[in-house]
Coordinates of C-alpha atoms in Angstrom, one line a residue:
Chain H
X1 CA 27.8 14.5 42.8
X2 CA 29.0 18.0 42.9
X3 CA 28.6 18.4 39.2
X4 CA 24.9 17.5 39.4
X5 CA 24.4 20.0 42.3
X6 CA 26.5 22.7 40.4
X7 CA 24.9 22.2 37.0
X8 CA 21.7 20.8 37.7
X9 CA 19.5 23.5 36.4
X10 CA 21.5 23.9 33.0
X11 CA 21.6 20.2 32.6
X12 CA 17.9 19.9 33.1
X13 CA 17.2 22.7 30.6
X14 CA 19.8 21.3 28.0
X15 CA 18.0 17.8 28.4
X16 CA 14.6 19.5 27.8
X17 CA 15.8 21.1 24.8
X18 CA 17.3 17.9 23.4
X19 CA 14.4 15.9 24.2
X20 CA 12.1 18.4 22.7
X21 CA 14.3 18.4 19.5
X22 CA 14.1 14.7 19.4
X23 CA 10.3 14.7 19.7
X24 CA 10.0 17.4 17.2
X25 CA 12.1 15.2 14.7
X26 CA 9.6 12.2 15.5
X27 CA 6.4 14.6 14.8
X28 CA 8.2 15.9 11.5
X29 CA 9.2 12.6 10.1
X30 CA 7.7 9.5 11.8
X31 CA 4.2 10.7 12.1
X32 CA 3.7 10.7 8.2
X33 CA 3.8 7.1 7.8
X34 CA 1.3 6.4 10.7
X35 CA -1.2 8.9 8.9
X36 CA -0.1 8.3 5.4
X37 CA -2.3 5.2 4.8
X38 CA -5.5 7.2 6.0
X39 CA -4.6 9.9 3.7
X40 CA -3.6 7.9 0.7
X41 CA -6.8 5.8 0.9
X42 CA -8.9 9.1 0.7
X43 CA -10.6 8.2 4.0
X44 CA -9.1 11.5 5.5
X45 CA -8.3 14.9 4.0
X46 CA -4.7 16.3 4.9
X47 CA -6.3 18.8 7.5
X48 CA -8.4 16.0 9.2
X49 CA -5.4 13.7 9.3
X50 CA -3.3 16.6 10.9
X51 CA -6.1 17.4 13.5
X52 CA -6.4 13.6 14.3
X53 CA -2.5 13.3 14.6
X54 CA -2.4 16.3 16.8
X55 CA -5.1 15.2 19.4
X56 CA -4.4 11.4 19.4
X57 CA -0.5 11.4 19.3
X58 CA -0.6 13.7 22.3
X59 CA -3.3 11.5 24.2
X60 CA -1.3 8.4 23.4
X61 CA 1.8 10.0 24.7
X62 CA 0.2 11.0 28.0
X63 CA -2.0 8.2 28.6
X64 CA -0.2 5.2 27.3
X65 CA 3.4 6.3 26.9
X66 CA 4.6 5.6 30.5
X67 CA 5.7 2.0 30.2
X68 CA 7.9 2.4 27.4
X69 CA 9.4 5.5 28.7
X70 CA 10.4 3.6 31.9
X71 CA 12.0 0.9 29.8
X72 CA 14.1 3.4 28.1
X73 CA 14.9 5.2 31.3
X74 CA 15.9 2.3 33.3
X75 CA 15.4 -0.9 31.5
X76 CA 18.5 -0.9 29.3
X77 CA 20.9 0.4 31.6
X78 CA 21.1 -1.4 35.0
X79 CA 20.9 1.9 37.2
X80 CA 22.3 0.1 40.4
X81 CA 25.8 0.1 38.7
X82 CA 25.7 3.7 38.4
X83 CA 24.7 4.9 41.8
X84 CA 28.1 6.1 42.7
X85 CA 28.5 8.1 39.5
X86 CA 25.0 9.6 38.6
X87 CA 26.7 12.2 36.4
X88 CA 27.8 9.4 34.0
X89 CA 24.1 8.5 33.5
X90 CA 23.2 12.2 33.0
X91 CA 25.8 12.7 30.3
X92 CA 25.1 9.6 28.6
X93 CA 21.4 10.2 28.4
X94 CA 21.9 13.6 27.0
X95 CA 24.5 12.3 24.5
X96 CA 21.8 9.8 23.4
X97 CA 19.1 12.3 22.9
X98 CA 21.6 14.6 20.9
X99 CA 23.0 11.6 19.0
X100 CA 19.5 10.1 18.0
X101 CA 18.2 13.6 17.2
X102 CA 21.1 14.5 14.9
X103 CA 21.1 11.0 13.2
X104 CA 17.4 11.5 12.6
X105 CA 18.1 14.7 10.9
X106 CA 21.1 13.6 8.9
X107 CA 19.3 10.4 7.6
X108 CA 16.2 12.4 6.8
X109 CA 18.4 14.8 4.8
X110 CA 19.9 11.9 2.8
X111 CA 16.6 10.1 2.6
X112 CA 17.6 7.1 4.3
X113 CA 15.2 5.0 6.0
X114 CA 15.7 5.3 9.7
X115 CA 13.8 4.4 12.7
X116 CA 13.7 6.7 16.0
X117 CA 13.4 3.7 18.3
X118 CA 16.5 1.8 16.8
X119 CA 18.6 5.2 17.0
X120 CA 17.8 5.9 20.7
X121 CA 18.4 2.3 21.8
X122 CA 21.5 1.9 19.9
X123 CA 22.7 5.4 21.4
X124 CA 22.1 4.3 24.9
X125 CA 23.5 0.8 24.4
X126 CA 26.5 2.3 22.9
X127 CA 27.3 5.0 25.4
X128 CA 26.7 2.5 28.2
X129 CA 28.7 -0.2 26.8
X130 CA 31.7 1.9 25.7
X131 CA 31.6 4.8 28.2
X132 CA 30.8 2.9 31.4
X133 CA 31.2 -0.8 31.0
X134 CA 29.8 -3.9 29.2
X135 CA 28.2 -4.9 32.4
X136 CA 26.1 -1.7 32.8
X137 CA 24.0 -2.8 29.9
X138 CA 21.0 -5.0 30.7
X139 CA 21.8 -7.3 27.7
X140 CA 18.8 -9.4 28.6
X141 CA 16.5 -6.7 28.2
X142 CA 18.2 -5.5 24.9
X143 CA 17.8 -8.7 23.3
X144 CA 14.4 -8.7 24.2
X145 CA 13.8 -5.3 22.6
X146 CA 15.9 -6.6 19.5
X147 CA 13.7 -9.5 19.2
X148 CA 10.5 -7.5 19.4
X149 CA 11.7 -5.5 16.3
X150 CA 11.4 -8.9 14.4
X151 CA 8.5 -10.2 16.3
X152 CA 6.3 -6.9 15.8
X153 CA 6.3 -6.8 12.1
X154 CA 5.4 -10.6 11.8
X155 CA 2.8 -10.2 14.5
X156 CA 1.3 -7.1 12.6
X157 CA 1.5 -9.1 9.3
X158 CA -0.3 -12.2 10.7
X159 CA -3.1 -9.8 12.3
X160 CA -3.6 -7.9 9.1
X161 CA -3.7 -11.1 7.0
X162 CA -6.6 -12.4 9.0
X163 CA -8.3 -9.0 9.5
X164 CA -8.3 -8.7 5.7
X165 CA -9.4 -12.1 5.0
X166 CA -12.3 -11.7 7.2
X167 CA -13.2 -8.5 5.4
X168 CA -13.2 -10.6 2.3
X169 CA -15.2 -13.4 3.4
X170 CA -17.6 -11.1 5.2
X171 CA -18.0 -8.4 2.9
X172 CA -16.0 -8.0 -0.4
X173 CA -16.6 -11.5 -1.5
X174 CA -20.4 -11.7 -1.2
X175 CA -23.5 -11.0 -3.3
X176 CA -24.4 -7.9 -1.3
X177 CA -21.1 -6.2 -0.2
X178 CA -22.8 -2.8 0.6
X179 CA -25.3 -4.3 3.0
X180 CA -22.7 -6.7 4.5
X181 CA -20.4 -3.7 4.9
X182 CA -23.1 -1.8 6.9
X183 CA -23.7 -4.8 9.0
X184 CA -20.1 -5.7 9.8
X185 CA -18.2 -2.4 10.0
X186 CA -19.7 -1.5 13.4
X187 CA -18.0 -4.7 14.8
X188 CA -14.6 -3.6 13.5
X189 CA -15.2 -0.2 14.9
X190 CA -16.1 -1.8 18.3
X191 CA -12.7 -3.7 18.0
X192 CA -10.7 -0.6 17.5
X193 CA -12.1 1.2 20.5
X194 CA -11.9 -1.9 22.6
X195 CA -8.3 -2.8 21.8
X196 CA -6.9 0.8 22.4
X197 CA -9.0 1.2 25.7
X198 CA -8.2 -2.1 27.0
X199 CA -4.3 -1.5 26.7
X200 CA -4.5 2.0 27.8
X201 CA -6.7 1.2 30.9
X202 CA -4.6 -1.8 32.0
X203 CA -1.2 -0.4 31.6
X204 CA -1.1 3.3 31.6
X205 CA -3.4 5.5 33.8
X206 CA -1.7 5.1 37.2
X207 CA 0.0 8.6 36.7
X208 CA -3.3 10.1 36.0
X209 CA -4.6 8.9 39.3
X210 CA -6.7 6.1 38.0
X211 CA -6.3 2.8 39.4
X212 CA -8.4 0.1 37.9
X213 CA -8.4 -3.7 38.2
X214 CA -8.2 -6.1 35.3
X215 CA -12.0 -6.7 35.4
X216 CA -12.8 -3.1 35.9
X217 CA -10.5 -2.2 32.8
X218 CA -12.3 -4.8 30.7
X219 CA -15.9 -3.5 31.6
X220 CA -14.7 0.3 30.9
X221 CA -13.1 -0.8 27.6
X222 CA -16.2 -2.5 26.4
X223 CA -18.1 0.6 27.3
X224 CA -15.9 2.7 25.3
X225 CA -15.9 0.3 22.5
X226 CA -19.8 0.6 22.5
X227 CA -19.8 4.3 22.7
X228 CA -17.4 4.6 19.6
X229 CA -19.4 2.1 17.8
X230 CA -22.5 4.0 18.2
X231 CA -20.9 7.0 17.0
X232 CA -19.8 5.0 14.0
X233 CA -23.0 3.5 13.3
X234 CA -24.6 7.1 13.1
X235 CA -22.0 8.0 10.5
X236 CA -22.6 5.0 8.7
X237 CA -26.2 5.9 8.4
X238 CA -25.4 9.0 6.4
X239 CA -24.0 7.0 3.6
X240 CA -26.3 5.7 0.8
X241 CA -25.1 3.6 -2.3
X242 CA -24.1 5.8 -5.3
X243 CA -25.6 3.8 -8.2
X244 CA -23.8 5.6 -11.0
X245 CA -20.3 5.4 -9.4
X246 CA -21.0 1.7 -8.7
X247 CA -21.7 0.9 -12.3
X248 CA -18.2 2.3 -13.0
X249 CA -16.8 0.4 -10.2
X250 CA -18.8 -2.0 -8.2
X251 CA -17.0 -1.3 -4.8
X252 CA -17.2 2.6 -4.7
X253 CA -20.0 2.8 -2.2
X254 CA -18.5 0.0 -0.1
X255 CA -15.3 1.6 0.0
X256 CA -17.0 4.9 1.5
X257 CA -18.3 2.8 4.3
X258 CA -14.7 1.5 5.0
X259 CA -13.7 5.0 4.8
X260 CA -15.7 5.7 8.0
X261 CA -13.8 2.7 9.7
X262 CA -10.5 3.9 8.5
X263 CA -11.1 7.4 10.3
X264 CA -11.3 5.4 13.6
X265 CA -8.4 3.4 12.7
X266 CA -6.3 6.5 12.1
X267 CA -7.2 7.9 15.5
X268 CA -6.1 4.4 16.9
X269 CA -2.9 4.4 14.9
X270 CA -2.1 7.9 16.0
X271 CA -2.7 7.0 19.7
X272 CA -0.6 4.0 19.3
X273 CA 2.3 5.8 17.6
X274 CA 2.1 8.4 20.4
X275 CA 2.3 5.8 23.0
X276 CA 5.4 4.3 21.7
X277 CA 7.5 6.7 19.8
X278 CA 7.3 9.8 22.3
X279 CA 9.0 7.5 24.7
X280 CA 12.1 7.5 22.5
X281 CA 12.5 11.4 23.1
X282 CA 11.3 11.6 26.7
X283 CA 12.7 8.4 28.2
X284 CA 16.3 9.8 28.4
X285 CA 15.0 13.2 29.6
X286 CA 12.9 11.2 32.3
X287 CA 16.1 9.7 33.4
X288 CA 18.1 12.8 33.6
X289 CA 15.4 14.8 35.6
X290 CA 15.1 11.8 37.8
X291 CA 18.6 11.9 38.8
X292 CA 18.9 15.8 39.2
X293 CA 15.8 16.1 41.2
X294 CA 17.0 13.4 43.5
X295 CA 20.0 15.5 44.0
X296 CA 22.3 12.9 42.3
X297 CA 20.6 9.7 43.6
X298 CA 20.3 7.3 40.8
X299 CA 16.5 6.5 41.8
X300 CA 15.4 2.8 41.3
X301 CA 11.9 3.9 41.6
X302 CA 10.8 7.5 40.9
X303 CA 7.5 8.3 39.7
X304 CA 7.4 9.5 36.1
X305 CA 6.5 13.2 36.1
X306 CA 3.6 13.9 33.8
X307 CA 4.9 17.1 32.6
X308 CA 7.7 15.3 30.9
X309 CA 5.2 13.1 28.8
X310 CA 3.5 16.5 28.1
X311 CA 6.7 17.9 26.9
X312 CA 7.3 15.1 24.5
X313 CA 3.7 15.2 23.4
X314 CA 3.9 18.8 22.7
X315 CA 7.3 18.3 20.7
X316 CA 5.6 15.9 18.5
X317 CA 2.6 18.3 17.9
X318 CA 5.2 21.1 17.2
X319 CA 7.2 19.0 14.7
X320 CA 4.0 17.8 13.0
X321 CA 2.4 21.5 12.5
X322 CA 5.8 23.0 11.5
X323 CA 7.0 20.3 9.0
X324 CA 5.1 17.1 9.4
X325 CA 2.3 18.1 7.3
X326 CA 4.4 18.3 4.2
X327 CA 5.6 14.7 4.8
X328 CA 2.2 13.4 5.3
X329 CA 1.2 15.2 2.1
X330 CA 4.1 13.6 0.1
X331 CA 3.3 10.0 1.8
X332 CA -0.4 10.3 1.3
X333 CA -0.5 11.5 -2.2
X334 CA 2.1 8.7 -3.1
X335 CA 0.0 5.8 -1.7
X336 CA -2.8 5.8 -4.2
X337 CA -2.9 2.0 -4.5
X338 CA -4.5 1.7 -0.9
X339 CA -8.1 1.3 -0.8
X340 CA -9.8 1.9 2.8
X341 CA -10.7 -1.8 3.2
X342 CA -7.1 -2.6 2.9
X343 CA -5.7 0.4 4.6
X344 CA -7.9 -0.4 7.7
X345 CA -6.6 -3.8 7.8
X346 CA -3.1 -2.9 7.6
X347 CA -3.3 0.1 9.9
X348 CA -5.4 -1.6 12.6
X349 CA -3.1 -4.6 12.8
X350 CA -0.2 -2.3 13.2
X351 CA -1.9 0.1 15.8
X352 CA -2.8 -3.1 17.9
X353 CA 0.6 -4.4 17.7
X354 CA 2.2 -1.2 18.6
X355 CA -0.3 -0.4 21.6
X356 CA 0.3 -3.7 23.0
X357 CA 4.1 -3.4 22.7
X358 CA 3.7 0.0 24.6
X359 CA 1.6 -1.7 27.3
X360 CA 4.4 -4.3 27.9
X361 CA 6.8 -1.4 27.8
X362 CA 8.8 -2.4 24.4
X363 CA 10.0 0.3 22.3
X364 CA 9.3 -0.8 18.8
X365 CA 9.3 0.8 15.4
X366 CA 5.9 2.0 14.3
X367 CA 7.0 2.2 10.4
X368 CA 8.5 -1.3 10.4
X369 CA 5.3 -2.6 12.0
X370 CA 3.2 -0.9 9.5
X371 CA 5.4 -2.4 6.6
X372 CA 4.7 -5.7 8.1
X373 CA 0.9 -5.2 8.3
X374 CA 0.9 -4.2 4.6
X375 CA 2.8 -7.2 3.6
X376 CA 0.3 -9.4 5.6
X377 CA -2.6 -7.8 3.6
X378 CA -0.4 -8.6 0.4
X379 CA 0.0 -12.3 1.2
X380 CA -3.8 -12.3 1.8
X381 CA -4.3 -11.1 -2.1
X382 CA -5.2 -7.6 -1.0
X383 CA -2.5 -5.5 -2.6
X384 CA -2.1 -4.8 -6.2
X385 CA 1.6 -4.3 -6.2
X386 CA 4.2 -4.4 -3.4
X387 CA 7.8 -3.8 -3.7
X388 CA 9.8 -6.4 -1.8
X389 CA 13.2 -4.8 -1.9
X390 CA 11.9 -2.8 1.0
X391 CA 12.2 -5.6 3.3
X392 CA 16.0 -5.7 2.4
X393 CA 16.1 -1.9 2.9
X394 CA 14.6 -2.1 6.3
X395 CA 17.1 -4.8 7.5
X396 CA 20.1 -2.5 6.2
X397 CA 18.4 0.4 8.1
X398 CA 18.6 -1.6 11.4
X399 CA 22.2 -2.7 10.7
X400 CA 23.3 0.8 10.1
X401 CA 21.2 2.7 12.5
X402 CA 22.4 0.9 15.7
X403 CA 26.2 1.4 15.3
X404 CA 25.5 5.0 14.0
X405 CA 23.3 5.9 17.1
X406 CA 26.0 4.3 19.2
X407 CA 29.0 6.0 17.7
X408 CA 27.5 9.3 17.8
X409 CA 26.2 8.8 21.4
X410 CA 29.9 7.8 22.3
X411 CA 31.2 10.9 20.9
X412 CA 28.7 13.2 22.7
X413 CA 29.1 11.4 26.1
X414 CA 32.8 12.0 26.1
X415 CA 32.2 15.7 25.1
X416 CA 29.8 16.3 27.9
X417 CA 32.0 14.5 30.3
X418 CA 34.9 16.9 29.3
X419 CA 32.6 19.9 29.4
X420 CA 31.3 19.5 32.7
X421 CA 34.3 18.2 34.7
Chain N
X1 CA 13.3 18.8 2.4
X2 CA 10.7 15.8 1.9
X3 CA 12.3 12.3 2.1
X4 CA 11.7 10.5 -1.2
X5 CA 13.1 7.5 0.0
X6 CA 10.7 6.7 2.7
X7 CA 10.8 2.9 3.2
X8 CA 7.0 3.1 3.7
X9 CA 6.4 4.8 0.5
X10 CA 8.8 2.7 -1.5
X11 CA 6.8 -0.3 -0.5
X12 CA 3.8 0.8 -2.7
X13 CA 4.7 -0.2 -6.4
X14 CA 2.4 0.9 -9.2
X15 CA -0.4 -1.4 -9.8
X16 CA -0.2 -3.0 -13.2
X17 CA -3.8 -3.7 -13.4
X18 CA -5.1 -0.2 -14.6
X19 CA -2.3 -0.2 -17.3
X20 CA -3.4 -3.4 -18.4
X21 CA -7.0 -2.3 -18.8
X22 CA -5.9 0.7 -20.5
X23 CA -3.8 -1.3 -22.7
X24 CA -6.3 -3.7 -24.0
X25 CA -8.8 -0.6 -24.6
X26 CA -6.0 0.7 -26.7
X27 CA -5.7 -2.5 -28.6
X28 CA -9.6 -2.5 -29.1
X29 CA -9.5 1.2 -30.3
X30 CA -7.1 0.0 -32.9
X31 CA -8.9 -3.0 -34.1
X32 CA -12.2 -1.0 -34.4
X33 CA -10.6 1.2 -37.2
X34 CA -10.9 -2.1 -39.6
X35 CA -14.5 -1.0 -39.8
X36 CA -13.8 2.2 -41.7
X37 CA -10.9 0.5 -43.4
X38 CA -12.9 -2.1 -44.9
X39 CA -15.7 0.5 -46.0
X40 CA -12.9 2.4 -47.9
X41 CA -11.6 -0.8 -49.4
X42 CA -14.9 -1.6 -50.6
X43 CA -15.7 1.8 -52.0
X44 CA -12.1 1.5 -53.7
X45 CA -11.2 4.8 -52.0
X46 CA -7.5 4.2 -51.4
X47 CA -6.7 7.6 -50.0
X48 CA -9.2 7.1 -47.1
X49 CA -8.0 3.5 -46.8
X50 CA -4.3 4.4 -46.4
X51 CA -5.2 7.3 -43.9
X52 CA -7.0 4.8 -41.7
X53 CA -4.1 2.2 -42.1
X54 CA -1.9 5.2 -40.8
X55 CA -4.2 5.7 -37.9
X56 CA -4.0 1.9 -37.2
X57 CA -0.4 1.9 -37.2
X58 CA 0.0 4.9 -34.7
X59 CA -2.5 3.1 -32.4
X60 CA -0.7 -0.1 -32.5
X61 CA 2.6 1.8 -31.8
X62 CA 1.1 3.2 -28.7
X63 CA -0.3 -0.1 -27.6
X64 CA 3.2 -1.5 -28.0
X65 CA 4.7 1.5 -25.8
X66 CA 2.1 0.8 -23.0
X67 CA 3.0 -3.1 -23.3
X68 CA 6.7 -2.1 -22.6
X69 CA 5.8 0.2 -19.9
X70 CA 4.0 -2.6 -18.1
X71 CA 6.7 -4.9 -18.3
X72 CA 9.2 -2.5 -17.1
X73 CA 7.3 -1.6 -14.1
X74 CA 7.1 -5.4 -13.1
X75 CA 10.6 -6.5 -12.0
X76 CA 10.8 -9.7 -10.2
X77 CA 11.0 -7.8 -6.9
X78 CA 7.5 -6.8 -7.2
X79 CA 5.1 -8.9 -5.2
X80 CA 1.6 -9.5 -6.8
X81 CA -1.4 -11.2 -5.9
X82 CA -1.2 -13.3 -8.9
X83 CA 1.6 -15.0 -10.7
X84 CA 3.7 -12.4 -12.5
X85 CA 4.3 -14.5 -15.5
X86 CA 0.6 -15.1 -15.9
X87 CA -0.1 -11.5 -15.9
X88 CA 2.7 -10.7 -18.3
X89 CA 1.2 -13.3 -20.6
X90 CA -2.3 -11.6 -20.7
X91 CA -0.5 -8.4 -21.7
X92 CA 1.3 -10.2 -24.6
X93 CA -1.9 -11.7 -26.0
X94 CA -3.6 -8.2 -25.7
X95 CA -1.0 -6.8 -27.8
X96 CA -1.7 -9.5 -30.4
X97 CA -5.0 -8.0 -31.1
X98 CA -3.5 -4.8 -32.1
X99 CA -1.0 -6.4 -34.3
X100 CA -3.4 -8.4 -36.1
X101 CA -5.4 -5.5 -36.9
X102 CA -2.3 -3.8 -38.4
X103 CA -1.3 -6.8 -40.3
X104 CA -4.8 -7.0 -41.9
X105 CA -4.8 -3.4 -42.9
X106 CA -1.2 -3.5 -43.9
X107 CA -1.7 -6.6 -46.2
X108 CA -4.9 -5.3 -47.8
X109 CA -3.5 -1.5 -48.5
X110 CA -0.3 -2.8 -49.8
X111 CA -1.9 -5.1 -52.4
X112 CA -4.9 -2.7 -53.1
X113 CA -7.2 -5.8 -52.6
X114 CA -10.4 -6.1 -54.3
X115 CA -13.1 -7.9 -52.5
X116 CA -15.5 -9.6 -55.0
X117 CA -19.0 -8.3 -54.8
X118 CA -20.9 -11.5 -53.7
X119 CA -18.9 -11.5 -50.5
X120 CA -18.5 -8.1 -49.7
X121 CA -21.3 -7.8 -47.0
X122 CA -20.1 -11.2 -45.6
X123 CA -16.7 -9.7 -45.2
X124 CA -18.0 -6.6 -43.3
X125 CA -20.0 -8.9 -41.1
X126 CA -17.2 -11.0 -40.4
X127 CA -15.0 -8.3 -39.4
X128 CA -17.7 -6.9 -37.3
X129 CA -18.1 -10.4 -35.3
X130 CA -14.4 -10.6 -34.9
X131 CA -14.5 -7.0 -33.3
X132 CA -17.3 -8.3 -30.9
X133 CA -15.0 -11.0 -29.7
X134 CA -12.3 -8.7 -29.0
X135 CA -14.9 -6.2 -27.3
X136 CA -16.0 -9.0 -25.0
X137 CA -12.4 -9.7 -24.2
X138 CA -12.0 -5.9 -23.2
X139 CA -15.5 -6.2 -21.2
X140 CA -13.9 -9.1 -19.2
X141 CA -10.6 -7.1 -18.6
X142 CA -12.8 -4.2 -17.3
X143 CA -13.7 -6.4 -14.4
X144 CA -10.1 -7.0 -13.3
X145 CA -10.1 -3.8 -10.9
X146 CA -13.1 -5.2 -9.1
X147 CA -11.5 -8.5 -9.0
X148 CA -8.3 -6.9 -7.4
X149 CA -10.5 -4.8 -5.1
X150 CA -12.3 -8.1 -3.8
X151 CA -9.1 -9.6 -3.1
X152 CA -9.6 -12.1 -5.8
X153 CA -12.7 -13.4 -4.2
X154 CA -14.5 -16.3 -5.8
X155 CA -17.6 -14.2 -6.3
X156 CA -15.8 -11.9 -8.6
X157 CA -14.3 -14.7 -10.2
X158 CA -17.7 -16.0 -11.1
X159 CA -18.5 -12.9 -12.8
X160 CA -15.5 -13.0 -15.1
X161 CA -16.0 -16.7 -15.7
X162 CA -19.5 -15.8 -17.3
X163 CA -18.0 -13.3 -19.4
X164 CA -15.5 -15.7 -20.7
X165 CA -18.2 -18.3 -21.5
X166 CA -19.8 -15.5 -23.7
X167 CA -16.3 -14.6 -25.2
X168 CA -16.1 -18.4 -26.3
X169 CA -19.4 -18.3 -28.0
X170 CA -18.4 -15.2 -29.8
X171 CA -15.4 -16.6 -30.9
X172 CA -17.1 -19.9 -32.0
X173 CA -19.7 -17.7 -34.0
X174 CA -16.8 -16.1 -35.9
X175 CA -15.3 -19.3 -36.6
X176 CA -18.5 -20.6 -38.3
X177 CA -18.7 -17.1 -40.3
X178 CA -15.2 -17.8 -41.3
X179 CA -16.1 -21.2 -42.7
X180 CA -19.0 -19.9 -44.7
X181 CA -17.1 -17.1 -46.4
X182 CA -14.4 -19.6 -47.2
X183 CA -17.1 -21.7 -48.7
X184 CA -18.3 -18.9 -50.9
X185 CA -14.8 -17.8 -51.9
X186 CA -14.3 -21.4 -53.1
X187 CA -17.4 -21.4 -55.1
X188 CA -16.1 -18.3 -57.0
X189 CA -12.3 -18.7 -56.8
X190 CA -12.0 -20.1 -60.5
X191 CA -13.2 -16.7 -61.7
X192 CA -10.6 -14.6 -59.9
X193 CA -6.8 -14.0 -60.3
X194 CA -5.2 -16.8 -58.5
X195 CA -2.7 -14.9 -56.6
X196 CA -5.4 -12.3 -55.4
X197 CA -7.5 -15.4 -54.2
X198 CA -4.5 -16.8 -52.2
X199 CA -4.3 -13.4 -50.4
X200 CA -7.9 -13.1 -49.9
X201 CA -7.8 -16.4 -48.0
X202 CA -5.0 -15.1 -46.1
X203 CA -6.9 -12.0 -44.9
X204 CA -9.8 -14.2 -44.0
X205 CA -7.5 -16.3 -41.9
X206 CA -6.0 -13.2 -40.3
X207 CA -9.6 -11.7 -39.4
X208 CA -10.5 -15.2 -37.8
X209 CA -7.1 -14.9 -36.1
X210 CA -7.9 -11.7 -34.5
X211 CA -11.0 -13.2 -32.9
X212 CA -8.7 -16.1 -31.8
X213 CA -6.4 -13.8 -30.3
X214 CA -9.2 -12.3 -28.3
X215 CA -10.3 -15.4 -27.0
X216 CA -6.8 -16.4 -25.9
X217 CA -6.7 -13.1 -23.8
X218 CA -9.8 -14.9 -22.2
X219 CA -8.1 -18.0 -21.4
X220 CA -5.1 -16.1 -20.1
X221 CA -7.3 -14.2 -17.8
X222 CA -8.8 -17.4 -16.7
X223 CA -5.5 -18.9 -15.7
X224 CA -5.0 -15.6 -13.9
X225 CA -8.1 -15.7 -11.8
X226 CA -8.2 -19.5 -11.2
X227 CA -7.5 -20.3 -7.5

């Protein structure tokens, strides 16, 4: 107790620094995959992608990041067990932030595929199981989270499969693909706006002071979908078929139309990514701040301070601006095989899956979900060539990241414990 | 430090379809050289003939290198929208077009073949027909990227099917022409040196075979797009 009172300020400042560092890492590395599909399919220039990422990552974090943050904050560990020793929770969460941040840095340096979500969850489970007791971990919740890591890529894959199939049936595989693209793309744009708005309204706006019932949310989402669709229709109107380019390749003009759709989908993806991944950085921070501000009470129910989400969003944007643009450029220039019609199907499927997971408070890996979605398009015969070895790589990254995050967190946990007591 | 080992990036393998189109274009480029080669042979200009043959050999080598490159970029772990074996089979057939062109030029140059005057223009027509056939195989292959882009839709498959029907027609016409030339040669063969005639028959067979190989590219392509 007295530790918290004595060092409260230092602890909060340190936690903010670690949290910002972690969010910076997410912005520097993780965002690239979310935006790479749009840059790679030439739907967005690098500059546009970065602008969209800055705005929508931030919005996603602020408007829809709350549920996942509270899962990380109090879903993995049973806070009731720690009411006598709040400092343990504080040290543990600080250790988790530092461990995940450092692991992210190391993995990036060596070029290992690593998920921020997996490292933070591994870190929290690790310090709680070893540093406190096996019972402190809410194993039921943890197994749900781990299960969602399997379910989310599969779900995204299935959605992407059917999305691409519908694009094939309605547009690509018809006599007049250009006319049909103009006819059906507004419907897809509506879908993008509606899904994102629906999840946000039903799950996330309490901290902004908006309380909507389910019915009101649905109405508002439809309205937003229609507005976005109207904007899209205006943009589509400007595109006329390019006869010369089409002689070379029949689908050039059609893909231009899909490029418009891809822009909207990219916004949704950035929003989804912000809503889920920012929580990895700010969840532990929120837990620490909650304990310190309550004067050492491990609060069961404390409101999620909005400034914490802002700090996380700010960290992501900082990482993106300082370093992330390089990574986006690399990812974008190397994914040349992705046309807007496929990129849209994969990205929307992933974004929808991630946003829904955020709504239910499940921390999942955006990259893995995207990989699942791309595979789904591939199974629908929509990809020229995919490297299947990656599925193995991803599996390995799961297996390695969890103990690595846990191990580092345990070391830092005992280090902080020694430092402050 | 930008990660090259990014899992998301690694997922996108190089598409084999564009290189395939480039490969058959190269094979055709090689085969088309048979027209100036024939002209040189008929004009008895063996200097020119040997320099054209050298060009053919270089182009055939380039086609070979492209073929190997495509094969190397398609290990078993690559997931394709079509069976990998079918795709490699198309490439193998495409390569045969270039090989045949090289065989024809090599044989004629090596033996400094004289073509009897009465069938010279027929021979030139015959070569042109065979090349029209391989040109049509190339045209059908040009459609491949559209096919990939439509996600192997039935509509685009129909477009290719139509092209393959035309390819079959061209091959058939080349066949008929081959029979006519053989008949003409048969009528005059008694007046010619027997060994030369034997080889002339062989060259005729090889030219017909070039058209045949082009048709086989078509049938492999058909297997590839068939659902």
